[in-house]
């Protein structure tokens, strides 16, 4: 099966991310599309497995196979968790709706470590730019402030909100380079400290609900195996004779 066909024919969830989802879009903003596809189960019975992710076919489009997406979400990968909470959903089928219904199962206090680690890496890059060029990349500084705010609020409330709301204009001022770097740096430090304080009394569980997510994955894999398709001759006969698909 062609990689493009997996995205075209087997996407279960597709959304817009980036500045448009964050409420930070301007006239020159790209449209970053992200999605999840469910590779037909018979493709996993071959030596050559289906891809875990696919870049394209559209510009600024990236998709994950469902299992890989769930693995990353259970690890509290910031980009994946935010993808599940995009306010700009372009497509969702019944399986995609089940995935979205599991959003809370992926959330845990692990988010503090992953968001903080990602933010620290981005901050080091900004500081390197400052040393090399006399100024950071202001767009990246804006997004780092947004991420730190999102992480703090997630740990405080147990809910992940990615639209910046009333913070749009102050953040865009950072993007335009109108806020001095020491003030931006001070905000970053304050937000990181507030997230550190929030994690101790956070309503989030210590660990995600891995069992609930795994049950979902097994169920959709089994349902896919029972669907007629051109991917493996005799699939229905194998499934029907016992073993595979029997719970």
Coordinates of C-alpha atoms in Angstrom, one line a residue, residues 112-232:
X112 CA 5.3 18.3 34.0
X113 CA 8.5 16.5 33.1
X114 CA 7.9 16.3 29.4
X115 CA 6.7 19.9 28.9
X116 CA 9.5 21.2 31.2
X117 CA 12.2 19.2 29.4
X118 CA 11.0 20.4 26.0
X119 CA 10.8 24.0 27.2
X120 CA 14.3 23.8 28.7
X121 CA 15.7 22.6 25.3
X122 CA 13.9 25.4 23.5
X123 CA 15.2 28.0 26.0
X124 CA 18.7 26.8 25.5
X125 CA 18.3 27.3 21.7
X126 CA 17.0 30.8 22.3
X127 CA 20.0 31.7 24.5
X128 CA 22.3 30.3 21.9
X129 CA 20.7 32.6 19.3
X130 CA 21.1 35.5 21.7
X131 CA 24.8 34.8 22.0
X132 CA 25.4 34.3 18.3
X133 CA 23.2 37.0 16.8
X134 CA 22.4 39.4 19.6
X135 CA 18.7 38.5 19.7
X136 CA 16.6 35.3 20.0
X137 CA 14.2 34.1 17.4
X138 CA 11.2 36.0 18.8
X139 CA 8.6 33.7 17.2
X140 CA 10.1 30.8 19.1
X141 CA 10.2 32.8 22.3
X142 CA 6.5 33.5 21.9
X143 CA 5.7 29.9 21.4
X144 CA 7.8 28.9 24.4
X145 CA 5.8 31.3 26.7
X146 CA 2.6 29.8 25.3
X147 CA 3.8 26.3 26.0
X148 CA 4.9 27.1 29.6
X149 CA 1.5 28.8 30.3
X150 CA -0.3 25.7 28.9
X151 CA 1.7 23.4 31.0
X152 CA 1.1 25.4 34.2
X153 CA -2.6 25.6 33.6
X154 CA -2.8 21.9 32.8
X155 CA -1.1 21.0 36.0
X156 CA -3.3 23.4 38.0
X157 CA -6.7 22.4 36.4
X158 CA -6.2 19.0 34.9
X159 CA -7.4 20.4 31.5
X160 CA -5.3 21.1 28.5
X161 CA -6.3 24.3 26.7
X162 CA -4.2 25.4 23.7
X163 CA -6.0 28.5 22.5
X164 CA -4.3 31.4 24.2
X165 CA -7.4 33.5 24.5
X166 CA -6.8 37.0 26.0
X167 CA -3.0 36.4 26.0
X168 CA -2.9 36.7 22.2
X169 CA -1.8 40.4 21.9
X170 CA 0.9 40.2 24.7
X171 CA 2.3 37.1 23.0
X172 CA 2.3 38.7 19.5
X173 CA 4.1 41.6 21.0
X174 CA 6.9 39.1 22.0
X175 CA 6.9 37.8 18.4
X176 CA 7.3 41.3 17.0
X177 CA 10.4 41.8 19.3
X178 CA 8.6 44.6 21.3
X179 CA 9.3 43.0 24.7
X180 CA 12.9 43.2 26.0
X181 CA 14.6 39.8 26.3
X182 CA 15.2 40.2 30.1
X183 CA 11.4 40.6 30.6
X184 CA 10.7 37.6 28.4
X185 CA 13.3 35.5 30.3
X186 CA 11.7 36.6 33.6
X187 CA 8.3 35.4 32.4
X188 CA 9.8 32.1 31.4
X189 CA 11.4 31.6 34.8
X190 CA 8.2 32.6 36.6
X191 CA 6.0 30.2 34.5
X192 CA 8.4 27.3 35.0
X193 CA 8.3 28.0 38.8
X194 CA 4.5 28.1 38.8
X195 CA 4.3 24.8 37.0
X196 CA 6.7 23.3 39.5
X197 CA 4.5 24.4 42.3
X198 CA 1.3 23.2 40.6
X199 CA 2.5 19.6 40.1
X200 CA 2.4 18.8 43.8
X201 CA -1.3 19.5 44.2
X202 CA -2.3 18.7 40.6
X203 CA -5.6 16.9 40.0
X204 CA -3.9 14.9 37.3
X205 CA -3.2 11.2 38.2
X206 CA 0.5 10.2 38.6
X207 CA 0.3 7.9 35.5
X208 CA -1.9 7.8 32.4
X209 CA -4.6 5.1 32.0
X210 CA -2.6 2.8 29.8
X211 CA -5.0 -0.2 30.2
X212 CA -7.9 1.8 28.9
X213 CA -5.9 3.0 25.9
X214 CA -4.6 -0.5 25.1
X215 CA -8.1 -1.9 25.3
X216 CA -9.2 0.6 22.7
X217 CA -6.2 -0.2 20.4
X218 CA -6.9 -3.9 20.6
X219 CA -10.5 -3.4 19.8
X220 CA -9.9 -1.3 16.7
X221 CA -7.2 -3.7 15.5
X222 CA -9.5 -6.6 15.8
X223 CA -12.3 -4.8 14.0
X224 CA -9.9 -3.9 11.2
X225 CA -8.9 -7.5 10.8
X226 CA -12.5 -8.5 10.2
X227 CA -13.0 -5.9 7.5
X228 CA -12.9 -7.2 3.9
X229 CA -10.0 -5.7 2.0
X230 CA -7.3 -6.3 -0.6
X231 CA -4.4 -6.4 1.8
X232 CA -4.1 -10.1 2.5

